[in-house]
mmCIF file of C-alpha atoms in Angstrom:
data_model
loop_
_atom_site.group_PDB
_atom_site.id
_atom_site.type_symbol
_atom_site.label_atom_id
_atom_site.label_comp_id
_atom_site.label_asym_id
_atom_site.label_seq_id
_atom_site.Cartn_x
_atom_site.Cartn_y
_atom_site.Cartn_z
ATOM 1 C CA UNK A 259 -7.545 14.753 23.823
ATOM 2 C CA UNK A 260 -7.748 11.028 23.119
ATOM 3 C CA UNK A 261 -6.119 8.805 25.714
ATOM 4 C CA UNK A 262 -3.901 6.392 23.795
ATOM 5 C CA UNK A 263 -1.049 4.172 24.948
ATOM 6 C CA UNK A 264 2.537 5.112 23.966
ATOM 7 C CA UNK A 265 4.137 3.576 20.887
ATOM 8 C CA UNK A 266 4.100 -0.231 21.299
ATOM 9 C CA UNK A 267 7.208 -2.383 21.512
ATOM 10 C CA UNK A 268 7.717 -3.193 17.839
ATOM 11 C CA UNK A 269 8.990 -6.751 18.419
ATOM 12 C CA UNK A 270 5.973 -7.650 20.527
ATOM 13 C CA UNK A 271 3.695 -6.046 17.973
ATOM 14 C CA UNK A 272 5.160 -8.136 15.154
ATOM 15 C CA UNK A 273 4.845 -11.317 17.202
ATOM 16 C CA UNK A 274 1.221 -10.572 18.003
ATOM 17 C CA UNK A 275 0.391 -9.861 14.374
ATOM 18 C CA UNK A 276 2.039 -13.024 13.110
ATOM 19 C CA UNK A 277 0.199 -15.124 15.702
ATOM 20 C CA UNK A 278 -3.032 -13.853 14.156
ATOM 21 C CA UNK A 279 -2.132 -15.441 10.808
ATOM 22 C CA UNK A 280 -5.094 -17.430 9.431
ATOM 23 C CA UNK A 281 -4.722 -21.025 8.314
ATOM 24 C CA UNK A 282 -5.701 -20.395 4.697
ATOM 25 C CA UNK A 283 -5.675 -17.788 1.955
ATOM 26 C CA UNK A 284 -8.845 -15.640 1.847
ATOM 27 C CA UNK A 285 -11.672 -17.063 -0.205
ATOM 28 C CA UNK A 286 -15.372 -16.899 0.535
ATOM 29 C CA UNK A 287 -17.479 -16.417 -2.558
ATOM 30 C CA UNK A 288 -20.555 -16.973 -0.365
ATOM 31 C CA UNK A 289 -19.674 -13.982 1.795
ATOM 32 C CA UNK A 290 -21.050 -10.516 1.157
ATOM 33 C CA UNK A 291 -19.389 -7.165 1.901
ATOM 34 C CA UNK A 292 -20.326 -5.564 5.195
ATOM 35 C CA UNK A 293 -22.328 -2.378 4.885
ATOM 36 C CA UNK A 294 -23.086 -1.510 8.493
ATOM 37 C CA UNK A 295 -20.384 0.638 10.052
ATOM 38 C CA UNK A 296 -18.971 -0.331 13.431
ATOM 39 C CA UNK A 297 -17.833 2.732 15.380
ATOM 40 C CA UNK A 298 -15.113 0.983 17.349
ATOM 41 C CA UNK A 299 -13.376 -1.465 15.036
ATOM 42 C CA UNK A 300 -13.002 -2.384 11.390
ATOM 43 C CA UNK A 301 -12.704 -6.011 12.477
ATOM 44 C CA UNK A 302 -16.390 -6.700 13.114
ATOM 45 C CA UNK A 303 -19.814 -5.730 11.801
ATOM 46 C CA UNK A 304 -23.290 -6.825 12.861
ATOM 47 C CA UNK A 305 -21.914 -9.260 15.405
ATOM 48 C CA UNK A 306 -19.626 -11.068 12.962
ATOM 49 C CA UNK A 307 -16.298 -10.522 11.188
ATOM 50 C CA UNK A 308 -16.502 -7.650 8.720
ATOM 51 C CA UNK A 309 -16.053 -8.712 5.114
ATOM 52 C CA UNK A 310 -14.131 -6.604 2.588
ATOM 53 C CA UNK A 311 -14.647 -7.327 -1.112
ATOM 54 C CA UNK A 312 -11.439 -7.096 -3.157
ATOM 55 C CA UNK A 313 -12.975 -6.935 -6.622
ATOM 56 C CA UNK A 314 -9.658 -6.779 -8.459
ATOM 57 C CA UNK A 315 -8.600 -10.101 -6.952
ATOM 58 C CA UNK A 316 -12.048 -11.737 -7.046
ATOM 59 C CA UNK A 317 -12.069 -12.651 -3.366
ATOM 60 C CA UNK A 318 -13.218 -11.397 0.020
ATOM 61 C CA UNK A 319 -11.065 -10.840 3.100
ATOM 62 C CA UNK A 320 -11.419 -10.191 6.788
ATOM 63 C CA UNK A 321 -8.845 -8.196 8.724
ATOM 64 C CA UNK A 322 -7.401 -11.474 10.002
ATOM 65 C CA UNK A 323 -6.677 -12.437 6.391
ATOM 66 C CA UNK A 324 -4.498 -9.377 5.732
ATOM 67 C CA UNK A 325 -2.497 -9.230 8.967
ATOM 68 C CA UNK A 326 0.352 -11.471 7.738
ATOM 69 C CA UNK A 327 1.076 -9.362 4.629
ATOM 70 C CA UNK A 328 0.669 -6.191 6.669
ATOM 71 C CA UNK A 329 3.079 -7.467 9.327
ATOM 72 C CA UNK A 330 5.707 -8.457 6.753
ATOM 73 C CA UNK A 331 5.703 -5.046 5.090
ATOM 74 C CA UNK A 332 5.437 -3.194 8.403
ATOM 75 C CA UNK A 333 8.775 -4.734 9.423
ATOM 76 C CA UNK A 334 10.361 -3.448 6.208
ATOM 77 C CA UNK A 335 8.974 0.080 6.613
ATOM 78 C CA UNK A 336 10.114 0.198 10.224
ATOM 79 C CA UNK A 337 13.582 -0.884 9.119
ATOM 80 C CA UNK A 338 13.637 1.942 6.581
ATOM 81 C CA UNK A 339 12.414 4.272 9.314
ATOM 82 C CA UNK A 340 15.515 3.446 11.347
ATOM 83 C CA UNK A 341 18.052 3.592 8.528
ATOM 84 C CA UNK A 342 16.777 5.770 5.644
ATOM 85 C CA UNK A 343 13.536 7.389 6.759
ATOM 86 C CA UNK A 344 13.787 10.542 4.656
ATOM 87 C CA UNK A 345 14.598 8.662 1.441
ATOM 88 C CA UNK A 346 11.686 6.269 2.048
ATOM 89 C CA UNK A 347 9.299 9.245 1.803
ATOM 90 C CA UNK A 348 10.966 11.142 -1.054
ATOM 91 C CA UNK A 349 13.444 9.019 -2.971
ATOM 92 C CA UNK A 350 15.538 11.985 -4.121
ATOM 93 C CA UNK A 351 16.921 12.367 -0.602
ATOM 94 C CA UNK A 352 20.018 10.582 0.787
ATOM 95 C CA UNK A 353 19.711 6.982 2.017
ATOM 96 C CA UNK A 354 20.910 7.947 5.480
ATOM 97 C CA UNK A 355 19.412 7.955 8.974
ATOM 98 C CA UNK A 356 19.397 11.758 9.030
ATOM 99 C CA UNK A 357 19.684 14.645 6.560
ATOM 100 C CA UNK A 358 20.766 18.265 6.818
ATOM 101 C CA UNK A 359 18.508 21.000 8.157
ATOM 102 C CA UNK A 360 18.553 22.640 4.723
ATOM 103 C CA UNK A 361 17.199 19.435 3.175
ATOM 104 C CA UNK A 362 14.561 19.163 5.914
ATOM 105 C CA UNK A 363 13.370 22.720 5.265
ATOM 106 C CA UNK A 364 12.923 21.880 1.563
ATOM 107 C CA UNK A 365 11.251 18.589 2.495
ATOM 108 C CA UNK A 366 8.572 20.239 4.632
ATOM 109 C CA UNK A 367 8.175 23.132 2.175
ATOM 110 C CA UNK A 368 7.214 20.617 -0.528
ATOM 111 C CA UNK A 369 4.464 19.385 1.774
ATOM 112 C CA UNK A 370 3.164 22.923 2.237
ATOM 113 C CA UNK A 371 2.816 23.314 -1.552
ATOM 114 C CA UNK A 372 0.854 20.080 -1.833
ATOM 115 C CA UNK A 373 -1.541 20.969 0.981
ATOM 116 C CA UNK A 374 -2.148 24.421 -0.499
ATOM 117 C CA UNK A 375 -3.426 22.697 -3.654
ATOM 118 C CA UNK A 376 -5.537 19.868 -2.231
ATOM 119 C CA UNK A 377 -7.106 21.938 0.575
ATOM 120 C CA UNK A 378 -7.800 25.047 -1.502
ATOM 121 C CA UNK A 379 -11.106 26.572 -0.472
ATOM 122 C CA UNK A 380 -11.491 24.369 2.590
ATOM 123 C CA UNK A 381 -11.908 25.968 6.001
ATOM 124 C CA UNK A 382 -10.074 23.596 8.319
ATOM 125 C CA UNK A 383 -9.150 25.901 11.220
ATOM 126 C CA UNK A 384 -9.931 23.926 14.348
ATOM 127 C CA UNK A 385 -11.207 21.020 12.232
ATOM 128 C CA UNK A 386 -10.017 17.432 12.494
ATOM 129 C CA UNK A 387 -7.818 16.097 9.680
ATOM 130 C CA UNK A 388 -6.600 12.503 9.293
ATOM 131 C CA UNK A 389 -3.351 12.186 7.311
ATOM 132 C CA UNK A 390 -3.017 8.482 6.467
ATOM 133 C CA UNK A 391 0.474 7.142 5.758
ATOM 134 C CA UNK A 392 1.883 10.391 7.117
ATOM 135 C CA UNK A 393 5.490 9.172 7.419
ATOM 136 C CA UNK A 394 7.587 12.042 8.777
ATOM 137 C CA UNK A 395 4.715 14.520 8.962
ATOM 138 C CA UNK A 396 5.567 16.305 5.721
ATOM 139 C CA UNK A 397 1.889 16.999 5.015
ATOM 140 C CA UNK A 398 0.502 16.752 8.546
ATOM 141 C CA UNK A 399 2.628 19.718 9.626
ATOM 142 C CA UNK A 400 1.303 21.783 6.706
ATOM 143 C CA UNK A 401 -2.332 21.023 7.535
ATOM 144 C CA UNK A 402 -1.663 22.247 11.071
ATOM 145 C CA UNK A 403 0.700 25.171 10.445
ATOM 146 C CA UNK A 404 -0.991 26.592 7.348
ATOM 147 C CA UNK A 405 -4.630 25.805 8.039
ATOM 148 C CA UNK A 406 -4.786 25.621 11.823
ATOM 149 C CA UNK A 407 -6.178 22.084 11.755
ATOM 150 C CA UNK A 408 -6.013 19.439 14.458
ATOM 151 C CA UNK A 409 -4.213 16.623 12.658
ATOM 152 C CA UNK A 410 -3.942 12.911 13.380
ATOM 153 C CA UNK A 411 -0.764 11.651 11.688
ATOM 154 C CA UNK A 412 -1.205 7.892 11.145
ATOM 155 C CA UNK A 413 1.489 5.501 9.978
ATOM 156 C CA UNK A 414 2.468 1.832 10.285
ATOM 157 C CA UNK A 415 6.088 2.692 11.137
ATOM 158 C CA UNK A 416 6.751 3.749 14.708
ATOM 159 C CA UNK A 417 10.253 4.848 13.710
ATOM 160 C CA UNK A 418 8.930 7.314 11.149
ATOM 161 C CA UNK A 419 6.460 8.573 13.743
ATOM 162 C CA UNK A 420 9.142 9.077 16.402
ATOM 163 C CA UNK A 421 11.153 11.243 14.010
ATOM 164 C CA UNK A 422 7.996 13.127 13.008
ATOM 165 C CA UNK A 423 7.175 13.847 16.644
ATOM 166 C CA UNK A 424 10.675 15.226 17.232
ATOM 167 C CA UNK A 425 10.467 17.404 14.109
ATOM 168 C CA UNK A 426 7.022 18.732 15.032
ATOM 169 C CA UNK A 427 8.367 19.946 18.381
ATOM 170 C CA UNK A 428 10.828 22.125 16.416
ATOM 171 C CA UNK A 429 8.502 23.277 13.634
ATOM 172 C CA UNK A 430 5.109 23.818 15.271
ATOM 173 C CA UNK A 431 3.516 27.184 14.456
ATOM 174 C CA UNK A 432 -0.224 26.584 14.648
ATOM 175 C CA UNK A 433 -2.811 23.860 15.026
ATOM 176 C CA UNK A 434 -1.955 20.530 16.627
ATOM 177 C CA UNK A 435 -0.581 17.164 15.503
ATOM 178 C CA UNK A 436 -0.872 13.816 17.266
ATOM 179 C CA UNK A 437 0.961 10.690 16.135
ATOM 180 C CA UNK A 438 -0.755 7.308 15.956
ATOM 181 C CA UNK A 439 0.645 3.905 14.984
ATOM 182 C CA UNK A 440 -1.997 1.846 13.220
ATOM 183 C CA UNK A 441 -2.670 -1.688 12.046
ATOM 184 C CA UNK A 442 -5.205 -2.661 9.342
ATOM 185 C CA UNK A 443 -7.888 -1.946 11.955
ATOM 186 C CA UNK A 444 -7.779 1.789 11.310
ATOM 187 C CA UNK A 445 -10.975 2.505 13.245
ATOM 188 C CA UNK A 446 -9.760 1.030 16.542
ATOM 189 C CA UNK A 447 -6.998 3.525 17.470
ATOM 190 C CA UNK A 448 -9.244 6.459 16.537
ATOM 191 C CA UNK A 449 -11.347 5.770 19.656
ATOM 192 C CA UNK A 450 -14.639 6.753 17.935
ATOM 193 C CA UNK A 451 -13.170 10.049 16.710
ATOM 194 C CA UNK A 452 -14.468 11.159 13.306
ATOM 195 C CA UNK A 453 -12.816 13.629 10.926
ATOM 196 C CA UNK A 454 -13.790 16.596 8.787
ATOM 197 C CA UNK A 455 -11.146 15.750 6.186
ATOM 198 C CA UNK A 456 -9.149 12.610 5.343
ATOM 199 C CA UNK A 457 -6.010 12.661 3.207
ATOM 200 C CA UNK A 458 -3.459 10.236 1.799
ATOM 201 C CA UNK A 459 -0.770 10.481 -0.874
ATOM 202 C CA UNK A 460 2.123 8.155 -1.902
ATOM 203 C CA UNK A 461 1.104 5.656 0.795
ATOM 204 C CA UNK A 462 -1.694 3.392 -0.459
ATOM 205 C CA UNK A 463 0.288 2.604 -3.614
ATOM 206 C CA UNK A 464 2.763 0.477 -1.646
ATOM 207 C CA UNK A 465 0.041 -1.813 -0.235
ATOM 208 C CA UNK A 466 -1.445 -4.947 -1.791
ATOM 209 C CA UNK A 467 -4.983 -4.511 -3.222
ATOM 210 C CA UNK A 468 -6.623 -6.187 -0.213
ATOM 211 C CA UNK A 469 -5.032 -3.696 2.168
ATOM 212 C CA UNK A 470 -5.950 -0.827 -0.155
ATOM 213 C CA UNK A 471 -9.619 -1.832 0.046
ATOM 214 C CA UNK A 472 -9.480 -2.317 3.821
ATOM 215 C CA UNK A 473 -8.022 1.145 4.390
ATOM 216 C CA UNK A 474 -10.096 2.979 1.766
ATOM 217 C CA UNK A 475 -13.368 1.716 3.208
ATOM 218 C CA UNK A 476 -12.330 2.734 6.713
ATOM 219 C CA UNK A 477 -11.193 6.172 5.563
ATOM 220 C CA UNK A 478 -14.746 6.752 4.366
ATOM 221 C CA UNK A 479 -16.090 5.384 7.658
ATOM 222 C CA UNK A 480 -13.944 7.874 9.581
ATOM 223 C CA UNK A 481 -15.494 10.947 7.946
ATOM 224 C CA UNK A 482 -18.229 12.899 9.681
ATOM 225 C CA UNK A 483 -21.492 13.205 7.692
ATOM 226 C CA UNK A 484 -20.763 15.819 5.033
ATOM 227 C CA UNK A 485 -16.999 15.469 5.551
ATOM 228 C CA UNK A 486 -14.589 15.352 2.624
ATOM 229 C CA UNK A 487 -11.274 13.880 1.583
ATOM 230 C CA UNK A 488 -8.477 13.806 -0.987
ATOM 231 C CA UNK A 489 -6.684 10.545 -1.766
ATOM 232 C CA UNK A 490 -4.105 9.384 -4.299
ATOM 233 C CA UNK A 491 -3.873 5.767 -5.396
ATOM 234 C CA UNK A 492 -2.740 3.956 -8.576
ATOM 235 C CA UNK A 493 -5.621 2.547 -10.616
ATOM 236 C CA UNK A 494 -3.399 0.710 -13.092
ATOM 237 C CA UNK A 495 0.021 -0.932 -12.793
ATOM 238 C CA UNK A 496 2.095 -2.276 -15.712
ATOM 239 C CA UNK A 497 2.468 -5.984 -16.280
ATOM 240 C CA UNK A 498 1.102 -8.575 -13.880
ATOM 241 C CA UNK A 499 0.290 -7.104 -10.472
ATOM 242 C CA UNK A 500 1.288 -9.867 -8.053
ATOM 243 C CA UNK A 501 -0.400 -8.185 -5.103
ATOM 244 C CA UNK A 502 -3.452 -10.449 -5.229
ATOM 245 C CA UNK A 503 -1.178 -13.305 -4.137
ATOM 246 C CA UNK A 504 -0.373 -12.017 -0.662
ATOM 247 C CA UNK A 505 2.077 -14.828 -0.016
ATOM 248 C CA UNK A 506 4.039 -13.826 -3.120
ATOM 249 C CA UNK A 507 4.069 -10.210 -1.953
ATOM 250 C CA UNK A 508 5.497 -11.288 1.398
ATOM 251 C CA UNK A 509 8.222 -13.327 -0.319
ATOM 252 C CA UNK A 510 9.054 -10.508 -2.745
ATOM 253 C CA UNK A 511 9.457 -7.885 -0.033
ATOM 254 C CA UNK A 512 10.820 -4.419 -0.665
ATOM 255 C CA UNK A 513 8.961 -1.310 -1.792
ATOM 256 C CA UNK A 514 6.157 -2.503 -4.092
ATOM 257 C CA UNK A 515 3.568 -0.784 -6.305
ATOM 258 C CA UNK A 516 -0.051 -1.972 -6.463
ATOM 259 C CA UNK A 517 -3.380 -0.652 -7.729
ATOM 260 C CA UNK A 518 -7.165 -0.817 -7.483
ATOM 261 C CA UNK A 519 -9.179 -0.245 -10.709
ATOM 262 C CA UNK A 520 -11.332 2.870 -11.112
ATOM 263 C CA UNK A 521 -14.656 1.002 -11.204
ATOM 264 C CA UNK A 522 -13.775 -0.876 -8.021
ATOM 265 C CA UNK A 523 -12.848 2.369 -6.262
ATOM 266 C CA UNK A 524 -16.239 3.932 -6.991
ATOM 267 C CA UNK A 525 -18.115 0.836 -5.826
ATOM 268 C CA UNK A 526 -16.277 0.431 -2.536
ATOM 269 C CA UNK A 527 -16.790 4.065 -1.566
ATOM 270 C CA UNK A 528 -20.462 3.978 -2.535
ATOM 271 C CA UNK A 529 -20.834 0.873 -0.375
ATOM 272 C CA UNK A 530 -19.647 2.868 2.658
ATOM 273 C CA UNK A 531 -21.707 5.995 1.974
ATOM 274 C CA UNK A 532 -19.154 8.207 0.223
ATOM 275 C CA UNK A 533 -19.380 9.814 -3.195
ATOM 276 C CA UNK A 534 -16.057 9.585 -5.032
ATOM 277 C CA UNK A 535 -15.105 11.972 -7.812
ATOM 278 C CA UNK A 536 -12.143 10.247 -9.448
ATOM 279 C CA UNK A 537 -9.679 11.794 -11.884
ATOM 280 C CA UNK A 538 -7.070 9.951 -13.914
ATOM 281 C CA UNK A 539 -3.798 11.635 -12.882
ATOM 282 C CA UNK A 540 -1.433 9.921 -15.280
ATOM 283 C CA UNK A 541 1.961 9.246 -13.746
ATOM 284 C CA UNK A 542 1.586 11.722 -10.883
ATOM 285 C CA UNK A 543 3.390 10.519 -7.746
ATOM 286 C CA UNK A 544 4.199 7.061 -9.124
ATOM 287 C CA UNK A 545 6.961 7.544 -11.699
ATOM 288 C CA UNK A 546 7.270 6.999 -15.433
ATOM 289 C CA UNK A 547 7.058 3.205 -15.514
ATOM 290 C CA UNK A 548 4.726 2.473 -12.597
ATOM 291 C CA UNK A 549 1.298 2.734 -14.267
ATOM 292 C CA UNK A 550 -1.406 5.366 -13.810
ATOM 293 C CA UNK A 551 -2.456 7.254 -10.731
ATOM 294 C CA UNK A 552 -5.888 8.477 -9.622
ATOM 295 C CA UNK A 553 -6.934 11.441 -7.500
ATOM 296 C CA UNK A 554 -10.046 10.763 -5.437
ATOM 297 C CA UNK A 555 -12.178 13.522 -3.945
ATOM 298 C CA UNK A 556 -14.529 12.145 -1.317
ATOM 299 C CA UNK A 557 -17.736 13.462 0.191
ATOM 300 C CA UNK A 558 -19.484 11.553 2.991
ATOM 301 C CA UNK A 559 -23.236 11.249 2.792
ATOM 302 C CA UNK A 560 -25.086 13.465 5.248
ATOM 303 C CA UNK A 561 -27.666 11.828 7.481
ATOM 304 C CA UNK A 562 -30.838 11.394 5.447
ATOM 305 C CA UNK A 563 -29.442 12.953 2.253
ATOM 306 C CA UNK A 564 -26.960 12.745 -0.569
ATOM 307 C CA UNK A 565 -23.228 13.285 0.099
ATOM 308 C CA UNK A 566 -22.595 16.952 0.790
ATOM 309 C CA UNK A 567 -26.236 18.009 0.450
ATOM 310 C CA UNK A 568 -27.250 21.027 2.493
ATOM 311 C CA UNK A 569 -29.822 20.611 5.259
ATOM 312 C CA UNK A 570 -32.272 22.638 3.141
ATOM 313 C CA UNK A 571 -31.756 20.408 0.110
ATOM 314 C CA UNK A 572 -32.246 17.297 2.223
ATOM 315 C CA UNK A 573 -35.540 18.570 3.609
ATOM 316 C CA UNK A 574 -36.731 19.283 0.066
ATOM 317 C CA UNK A 575 -35.889 15.768 -1.128
ATOM 318 C CA UNK A 576 -39.132 13.771 -1.663
#
């Protein structure tokens, strides 16, 4: 088991994040993206701050650059976690602090159907799964109960995670689930743990493009060599996507929808050693007027070979 501190005091966390706010908007055309993985933190690489290239916005960022927009939206998601947690995950549910047991059974059953599709053919019994943006554990529980996986349920809202932990105590059948509150430094709370499978759905779409890039790169970093993943993210949003102006996103507030283009997705994963098979998924998971979604199947490069290559194939490679 990984020794982690209990959920932090949310007020102190917000204060700490806001104190990290940089003096200026991210620029840095002279900077180049970091390619060398740091096992402990997504903040640094090769003895300096790690640089993330946000191609859609034509600028580079460090983690310090994105903490203010992260902190602003984290407050909003924590507020929803206290007042309307179930609706914030699936908007067809009531905007109330709690829902009926019948509704909860349907809620978690919908997660089981999703996991059955995305994990078909995978053997995850006893394997490590990272469920990013896990909310109330709708999918984390299914990875554990159906597949016997050891799941790390990661979310920015401690209030969603507290509810998820309570629900898991009542619904556990197999596997294991741990609950981890995370900042943009996704690597740090993982304490050098690496995963066989990473997963995210209806989470990345609510983050500005810079945060999408930051998290996507680190999700690839967190895979073991030969590990795989399934991610959903919009690749196109209608009208002008204001997410490149992080200050405007902070001022706008609320539940937002942002995207990263297909070509940028492929490049950022390749930069971190993952092959990405990307499928246009139309309006799946994002609604009729929110743009176009993408499904991303990841495979992490094995040491000395192509992503997913067998040991025999690697040895035969000239």
